[in-house]
Every structure is written in structure tokens, then in C-alpha cells.
PDB file of C-alpha atoms in Angstrom:
ATOM      1  CA  SER A  25       0.068  -0.080   0.071  1.00 47.00           C
ATOM      2  CA  GLU A  26       0.928   3.651  -0.369  1.00 50.00           C
ATOM      3  CA  ARG A  27       3.090   5.093   2.335  1.00 50.00           C
ATOM      4  CA  LYS A  28       1.931   8.732   2.364  1.00 57.00           C
ATOM      5  CA  SER A  29       3.905   9.783   5.141  1.00 55.00           C
ATOM      6  CA  ASN A  30       6.886   9.913   3.048  1.00 58.00           C
ATOM      7  CA  VAL A  31       6.399  13.115   1.026  1.00 67.00           C
ATOM      8  CA  LEU A  32       8.795  13.574  -2.073  1.00 75.00           C
ATOM      9  CA  THR A  33      10.284  16.973  -3.477  1.00 86.00           C
ATOM     10  CA  ALA A  34       9.577  17.665  -6.963  1.00 89.00           C
ATOM     11  CA  GLU A  35      13.368  16.554  -7.800  1.00 91.00           C
ATOM     12  CA  GLN A  36      12.886  13.225  -6.193  1.00 90.00           C
ATOM     13  CA  LYS A  37       9.623  12.617  -7.976  1.00 92.00           C
ATOM     14  CA  LYS A  38      10.938  13.356 -11.188  1.00 95.00           C
ATOM     15  CA  THR A  39      14.206  11.055 -10.520  1.00 94.00           C
ATOM     16  CA  THR A  40      11.639   8.570  -9.519  1.00 93.00           C
ATOM     17  CA  ALA A  41       9.909   9.152 -12.632  1.00 95.00           C
ATOM     18  CA  TYR A  42      12.698   8.387 -14.784  1.00 96.00           C
ATOM     19  CA  HIS A  43      13.834   5.532 -12.614  1.00 94.00           C
ATOM     20  CA  GLU A  44      10.896   3.832 -12.905  1.00 95.00           C
ATOM     21  CA  GLY A  45      10.196   4.507 -16.610  1.00 96.00           C
ATOM     22  CA  GLY A  46      13.728   3.016 -17.187  1.00 97.00           C
ATOM     23  CA  HIS A  47      12.610  -0.285 -15.658  1.00 96.00           C
ATOM     24  CA  ALA A  48       9.430  -0.287 -17.568  1.00 96.00           C
ATOM     25  CA  ILE A  49      10.582   0.735 -20.984  1.00 97.00           C
ATOM     26  CA  VAL A  50      13.293  -1.873 -20.635  1.00 97.00           C
ATOM     27  CA  ALA A  51      10.682  -4.530 -19.653  1.00 96.00           C
ATOM     28  CA  LEU A  52       8.447  -3.556 -22.470  1.00 95.00           C
ATOM     29  CA  GLU A  53      10.825  -3.364 -25.440  1.00 95.00           C
ATOM     30  CA  ILE A  54      13.106  -6.256 -24.540  1.00 94.00           C
ATOM     31  CA  ASP A  55      13.825  -8.891 -26.836  1.00 89.00           C
ATOM     32  CA  GLY A  56      13.019 -12.187 -25.655  1.00 84.00           C
ATOM     33  CA  GLU A  57      11.203 -13.393 -22.787  1.00 87.00           C
ATOM     34  CA  ALA A  58      10.610 -11.188 -19.772  1.00 88.00           C
ATOM     35  CA  ASP A  59       7.143 -10.806 -17.559  1.00 88.00           C
ATOM     36  CA  PRO A  60       4.451  -8.587 -18.754  1.00 87.00           C
ATOM     37  CA  LEU A  61       4.509  -5.129 -17.011  1.00 85.00           C
ATOM     38  CA  HIS A  62       1.850  -4.825 -14.403  1.00 88.00           C
ATOM     39  CA  LYS A  63       2.138  -1.541 -12.467  1.00 88.00           C
ATOM     40  CA  VAL A  64       4.129   1.558 -12.466  1.00 88.00           C
ATOM     41  CA  THR A  65       3.710   3.903 -10.059  1.00 88.00           C
ATOM     42  CA  ILE A  66       5.825   6.713  -8.266  1.00 87.00           C
ATOM     43  CA  MET A  67       3.712   6.553  -5.113  1.00 80.00           C
ATOM     44  CA  PRO A  68       6.238   5.366  -2.244  1.00 69.00           C
ATOM     45  CA  ARG A  69       5.322   1.683  -1.236  1.00 67.00           C
ATOM     46  CA  GLY A  70       7.222   0.103   1.754  1.00 67.00           C
ATOM     47  CA  ARG A  71      10.678   1.391   1.739  1.00 70.00           C
ATOM     48  CA  ALA A  72      10.748   2.211  -2.241  1.00 75.00           C
ATOM     49  CA  LEU A  73      10.173   5.639  -3.656  1.00 80.00           C
ATOM     50  CA  GLY A  74       8.318   3.781  -6.657  1.00 85.00           C
ATOM     51  CA  VAL A  75       7.801   0.522  -7.810  1.00 87.00           C
ATOM     52  CA  THR A  76       7.790  -1.056 -11.586  1.00 87.00           C
ATOM     53  CA  MET A  77       5.741  -4.556 -11.109  1.00 86.00           C
ATOM     54  CA  GLN A  78       6.133  -7.437 -13.439  1.00 84.00           C
ATOM     55  CA  LEU A  79       3.803 -10.405 -12.822  1.00 84.00           C
ATOM     56  CA  PRO A  80       4.400 -13.547 -14.866  1.00 85.00           C
ATOM     57  CA  THR A  81       1.683 -14.745 -16.820  1.00 82.00           C
ATOM     58  CA  GLU A  82       2.143 -18.492 -15.132  1.00 85.00           C
ATOM     59  CA  ASP A  83       3.791 -20.431 -12.304  1.00 86.00           C
ATOM     60  CA  LYS A  84       7.715 -20.902 -13.375  1.00 83.00           C
ATOM     61  CA  VAL A  85       9.599 -23.346 -11.619  1.00 86.00           C
ATOM     62  CA  THR A  86      12.810 -22.927 -13.979  1.00 90.00           C
ATOM     63  CA  TYR A  87      14.288 -19.792 -15.945  1.00 93.00           C
ATOM     64  CA  ASP A  88      16.416 -19.978 -19.054  1.00 94.00           C
ATOM     65  CA  LYS A  89      19.499 -17.685 -19.378  1.00 96.00           C
ATOM     66  CA  LYS A  90      18.090 -15.738 -21.776  1.00 96.00           C
ATOM     67  CA  TYR A  91      15.173 -14.697 -19.359  1.00 95.00           C
ATOM     68  CA  LEU A  92      17.960 -14.116 -16.533  1.00 97.00           C
ATOM     69  CA  GLU A  93      19.861 -11.857 -18.732  1.00 97.00           C
ATOM     70  CA  ASN A  94      16.436  -9.959 -19.682  1.00 97.00           C
ATOM     71  CA  GLN A  95      16.029  -9.492 -15.923  1.00 97.00           C
ATOM     72  CA  ILE A  96      19.449  -8.147 -15.486  1.00 98.00           C
ATOM     73  CA  ALA A  97      18.890  -5.742 -18.181  1.00 98.00           C
ATOM     74  CA  ILE A  98      15.424  -4.643 -16.684  1.00 97.00           C
ATOM     75  CA  LEU A  99      16.893  -3.871 -13.287  1.00 97.00           C
ATOM     76  CA  MET A 100      19.760  -1.652 -14.905  1.00 97.00           C
ATOM     77  CA  GLY A 101      17.096   0.275 -16.755  1.00 97.00           C
ATOM     78  CA  GLY A 102      16.235   2.585 -13.548  1.00 95.00           C
ATOM     79  CA  ARG A 103      19.999   3.757 -13.348  1.00 95.00           C
ATOM     80  CA  LEU A 104      20.461   4.064 -16.579  1.00 97.00           C
ATOM     81  CA  ALA A 105      17.412   5.974 -17.270  1.00 97.00           C
ATOM     82  CA  GLU A 106      18.770   8.368 -14.152  1.00 96.00           C
ATOM     83  CA  GLU A 107      22.027   8.706 -15.865  1.00 95.00           C
ATOM     84  CA  LEU A 108      20.907   9.121 -19.617  1.00 96.00           C
ATOM     85  CA  ILE A 109      18.484  11.822 -18.771  1.00 95.00           C
ATOM     86  CA  LEU A 110      19.107  13.354 -15.435  1.00 94.00           C
ATOM     87  CA  ASN A 111      22.847  12.886 -15.607  1.00 92.00           C
ATOM     88  CA  GLN A 112      22.955  11.530 -12.362  1.00 92.00           C
ATOM     89  CA  GLN A 113      23.319   8.262 -10.330  1.00 91.00           C
ATOM     90  CA  THR A 114      21.517   7.956  -6.891  1.00 89.00           C
ATOM     91  CA  THR A 115      21.292   5.533  -4.153  1.00 87.00           C
ATOM     92  CA  GLY A 116      17.831   4.595  -5.290  1.00 84.00           C
ATOM     93  CA  ALA A 117      19.308   2.073  -7.627  1.00 86.00           C
ATOM     94  CA  GLY A 118      21.190   0.318  -5.099  1.00 89.00           C
ATOM     95  CA  ASN A 119      18.832  -2.732  -4.911  1.00 91.00           C
ATOM     96  CA  ASP A 120      18.373  -3.163  -8.303  1.00 93.00           C
ATOM     97  CA  MET A 121      22.229  -3.544  -8.541  1.00 95.00           C
ATOM     98  CA  GLU A 122      22.315  -5.972  -5.586  1.00 96.00           C
ATOM     99  CA  ARG A 123      19.748  -8.052  -7.294  1.00 96.00           C
ATOM    100  CA  ALA A 124      21.114  -7.841 -10.820  1.00 97.00           C
ATOM    101  CA  THR A 125      24.955  -8.945  -9.263  1.00 97.00           C
ATOM    102  CA  ASP A 126      23.112 -11.639  -7.455  1.00 97.00           C
ATOM    103  CA  ILE A 127      21.392 -13.048 -10.377  1.00 97.00           C
ATOM    104  CA  ALA A 128      24.499 -12.734 -12.556  1.00 97.00           C
ATOM    105  CA  ARG A 129      26.611 -14.400  -9.773  1.00 96.00           C
ATOM    106  CA  LYS A 130      24.277 -17.391  -9.282  1.00 96.00           C
ATOM    107  CA  MET A 131      24.048 -17.889 -13.115  1.00 96.00           C
ATOM    108  CA  VAL A 132      28.007 -18.121 -13.266  1.00 96.00           C
ATOM    109  CA  CYS A 133      28.209 -20.408  -9.712  1.00 95.00           C
ATOM    110  CA  ASN A 134      25.174 -21.879  -9.231  1.00 95.00           C
ATOM    111  CA  TRP A 135      23.465 -22.684 -12.622  1.00 96.00           C
ATOM    112  CA  GLY A 136      26.077 -23.476 -14.890  1.00 94.00           C
ATOM    113  CA  MET A 137      25.234 -20.404 -17.222  1.00 95.00           C
ATOM    114  CA  SER A 138      28.881 -19.218 -18.252  1.00 94.00           C
ATOM    115  CA  ASP A 139      29.956 -19.756 -21.290  1.00 90.00           C
ATOM    116  CA  ASN A 140      33.807 -19.197 -20.325  1.00 92.00           C
ATOM    117  CA  LEU A 141      33.627 -21.378 -17.295  1.00 93.00           C
ATOM    118  CA  GLY A 142      31.251 -23.845 -18.386  1.00 89.00           C
ATOM    119  CA  PRO A 143      28.655 -26.098 -16.811  1.00 91.00           C
ATOM    120  CA  LEU A 144      29.921 -26.468 -13.264  1.00 90.00           C
ATOM    121  CA  THR A 145      28.706 -25.215  -9.955  1.00 91.00           C
ATOM    122  CA  TYR A 146      31.231 -23.345  -7.808  1.00 88.00           C
ATOM    123  CA  ASP A 147      31.516 -24.133  -4.194  1.00 67.00           C
ATOM    124  CA  ASN A 148      30.463 -21.066  -2.145  1.00 62.00           C
ATOM    125  CA  ALA A 149      31.218 -18.617  -4.645  1.00 59.00           C
ATOM    126  CA  SER A 150      27.734 -17.254  -4.961  1.00 53.00           C
ATOM    127  CA  ASN A 151      27.391 -16.609  -1.121  1.00 55.00           C
ATOM    128  CA  GLY A 152      30.000 -13.851  -0.710  1.00 51.00           C
ATOM    129  CA  GLN A 153      32.787 -15.947   0.066  1.00 44.00           C
ATOM    130  CA  VAL A 154      34.951 -14.818  -2.767  1.00 44.00           C
ATOM    131  CA  PHE A 155      34.763 -11.410  -1.151  1.00 44.00           C
ATOM    132  CA  GLY A 156      35.999 -12.305   2.333  1.00 43.00           C
ATOM    133  CA  GLN A 157      38.886 -10.364   4.024  1.00 37.00           C
ATOM    134  CA  GLY A 158      42.402 -11.514   4.118  1.00 39.00           C
ATOM    135  CA  GLY A 159      42.297 -14.054   0.744  1.00 44.00           C
ATOM    136  CA  ARG A 160      39.314 -15.830  -0.954  1.00 47.00           C
ATOM    137  CA  ASN A 161      39.791 -18.856   0.991  1.00 45.00           C
ATOM    138  CA  ASN A 162      38.292 -17.918   4.070  1.00 47.00           C
ATOM    139  CA  GLY A 163      35.177 -19.521   5.398  1.00 55.00           C
ATOM    140  CA  GLY A 164      35.680 -22.867   4.031  1.00 57.00           C
ATOM    141  CA  SER A 165      35.455 -21.936   0.397  1.00 62.00           C
ATOM    142  CA  THR A 166      37.578 -24.334  -2.008  1.00 71.00           C
ATOM    143  CA  ILE A 167      37.960 -21.466  -4.716  1.00 81.00           C
ATOM    144  CA  SER A 168      41.384 -20.593  -5.594  1.00 88.00           C
ATOM    145  CA  GLU A 169      42.165 -16.606  -6.050  1.00 91.00           C
ATOM    146  CA  LYS A 170      42.505 -17.509  -9.935  1.00 93.00           C
ATOM    147  CA  LEU A 171      38.849 -19.021 -10.262  1.00 93.00           C
ATOM    148  CA  ALA A 172      37.583 -16.626  -7.890  1.00 93.00           C
ATOM    149  CA  ASP A 173      38.748 -13.862 -10.280  1.00 94.00           C
ATOM    150  CA  LYS A 174      37.661 -15.526 -13.085  1.00 95.00           C
ATOM    151  CA  ILE A 175      34.553 -15.571 -11.547  1.00 96.00           C
ATOM    152  CA  ASP A 176      34.324 -12.203 -10.755  1.00 96.00           C
ATOM    153  CA  THR A 177      34.906 -11.316 -14.258  1.00 96.00           C
ATOM    154  CA  GLU A 178      32.264 -13.337 -15.868  1.00 97.00           C
ATOM    155  CA  VAL A 179      29.584 -11.893 -13.165  1.00 97.00           C
ATOM    156  CA  ARG A 180      31.066  -8.346 -14.015  1.00 97.00           C
ATOM    157  CA  ASN A 181      30.471  -9.338 -17.937  1.00 97.00           C
ATOM    158  CA  LEU A 182      27.165 -10.565 -17.720  1.00 97.00           C
ATOM    159  CA  VAL A 183      25.922  -7.481 -15.854  1.00 97.00           C
ATOM    160  CA  GLU A 184      27.835  -5.083 -18.005  1.00 97.00           C
ATOM    161  CA  ARG A 185      26.782  -6.699 -21.021  1.00 97.00           C
ATOM    162  CA  ASN A 186      23.038  -6.274 -20.234  1.00 97.00           C
ATOM    163  CA  TYR A 187      23.641  -2.701 -19.033  1.00 97.00           C
ATOM    164  CA  ILE A 188      24.676  -2.119 -22.574  1.00 98.00           C
ATOM    165  CA  ARG A 189      21.689  -4.023 -24.186  1.00 97.00           C
ATOM    166  CA  ALA A 190      19.399  -1.682 -21.482  1.00 97.00           C
ATOM    167  CA  LYS A 191      21.242   1.439 -22.602  1.00 98.00           C
ATOM    168  CA  GLU A 192      20.672   0.712 -26.248  1.00 97.00           C
ATOM    169  CA  LEU A 193      16.789   0.249 -25.634  1.00 97.00           C
ATOM    170  CA  LEU A 194      16.352   3.759 -23.424  1.00 97.00           C
ATOM    171  CA  ILE A 195      18.354   5.361 -26.090  1.00 98.00           C
ATOM    172  CA  LYS A 196      16.157   4.209 -29.060  1.00 98.00           C
ATOM    173  CA  HIS A 197      12.484   4.739 -27.023  1.00 97.00           C
ATOM    174  CA  ASN A 198      13.860   7.850 -25.410  1.00 96.00           C
ATOM    175  CA  ASP A 199      10.652   9.518 -26.688  1.00 97.00           C
ATOM    176  CA  ASN A 200       8.686   6.933 -24.839  1.00 97.00           C
ATOM    177  CA  LEU A 201      10.855   7.047 -21.605  1.00 97.00           C
ATOM    178  CA  HIS A 202      10.001  11.063 -21.576  1.00 97.00           C
ATOM    179  CA  LYS A 203       6.060  10.284 -22.401  1.00 97.00           C
ATOM    180  CA  LEU A 204       6.072   7.781 -19.358  1.00 96.00           C
ATOM    181  CA  ALA A 205       7.873   9.849 -16.753  1.00 96.00           C
ATOM    182  CA  GLU A 206       5.401  12.691 -17.798  1.00 96.00           C
ATOM    183  CA  ALA A 207       2.568  10.273 -17.205  1.00 95.00           C
ATOM    184  CA  LEU A 208       3.850   9.150 -13.989  1.00 93.00           C
ATOM    185  CA  LEU A 209       4.400  12.770 -12.467  1.00 93.00           C
ATOM    186  CA  GLU A 210       0.659  13.608 -13.708  1.00 92.00           C
TER     187      GLU A 210
END
């Protein structure tokens, strides 16, 4: 439900409108499978200043690689809209980046969806063990420093590749992004 106690300034509303609009435009225009857009709002809900909600048309038990990459691109759409239109980066995209990175890390470490590292799972690499203090083999991980670097590179490549895809979509559909943001502000 709407959180009426959180009153946003006009500038915060504009940033939120473009952020949520970025998610929505990427979700609508992305090539391949993505859950349909259900709702986009800049009314604060919970801790979020706005929400772009996608709902699946059917229950899913498994997800394919293209769907997961599309989810990463959609998550990047909010941050990109802020950068492209408002020439800024805000903390509002923090959760989006965390979720995108988590999906990419699971693709590489848990689901064997890395072309470079192959169809393997990597022990403890997806639960943050590779970022431990004093080396990457703490906490019982059996991941070598060299392999951890490869995993990190592959995760970064997945996120960056889909960041670029989202950016291309937002540039191509710039007019629709402006229209949607204006509608959200109204």
C-alpha cells in the first residue's frame, strides 16, 4: 500500500519517475522473454520511492538464461534512465544493482550458465565467500584466487553486457521514456 507519510520533493519525484520509467521501457521493449508489466508507480511503497511491478502469466519452476539476462537488463534500466536523462546516479538504484549482481553470480556459480567457465557449480562462490577479508579462501571456500578472479570477471561481464543492452533500448525509445515519466508525474 501507499506510504503517505513520505512526501517527495518535485526533484525526487522526477528522479523516481525516470528511474521507474527506465525499468518499464526496458521491460516492454526487450527482445525475448520477460514477465509482462503489471504496474508502474512513483507513489512510495514500503521503503521504495516507486515500483515497477512485473507479474508472470504462469507459474515458473525454472528460468532460462535469456530470461535471466533480460531481468538483469530490466534492473539496470532504472539507473540508466537517471544517468541518460538526468545526468546523475542516486542510491535509489542500490537494490537493483544488488539484485542484478546476485542473478549474475548465481548464473555463473550455481546454474552453470557461463560460456567461459562451463557447466559447473563453484563451491561457496555465490554466497559472498569470494569477497572475504584476507584472501578468498576463508570461510571454508575451496575457490582459488585465480578462479575467484575468473568468476568475478564473468559476473561483471554478464551485468555489463546487459547494462549495454538496456542502454541501447533506452536511447532508442527515449521519446517513450519521457512520455512515461511525464505521465507518472501527472
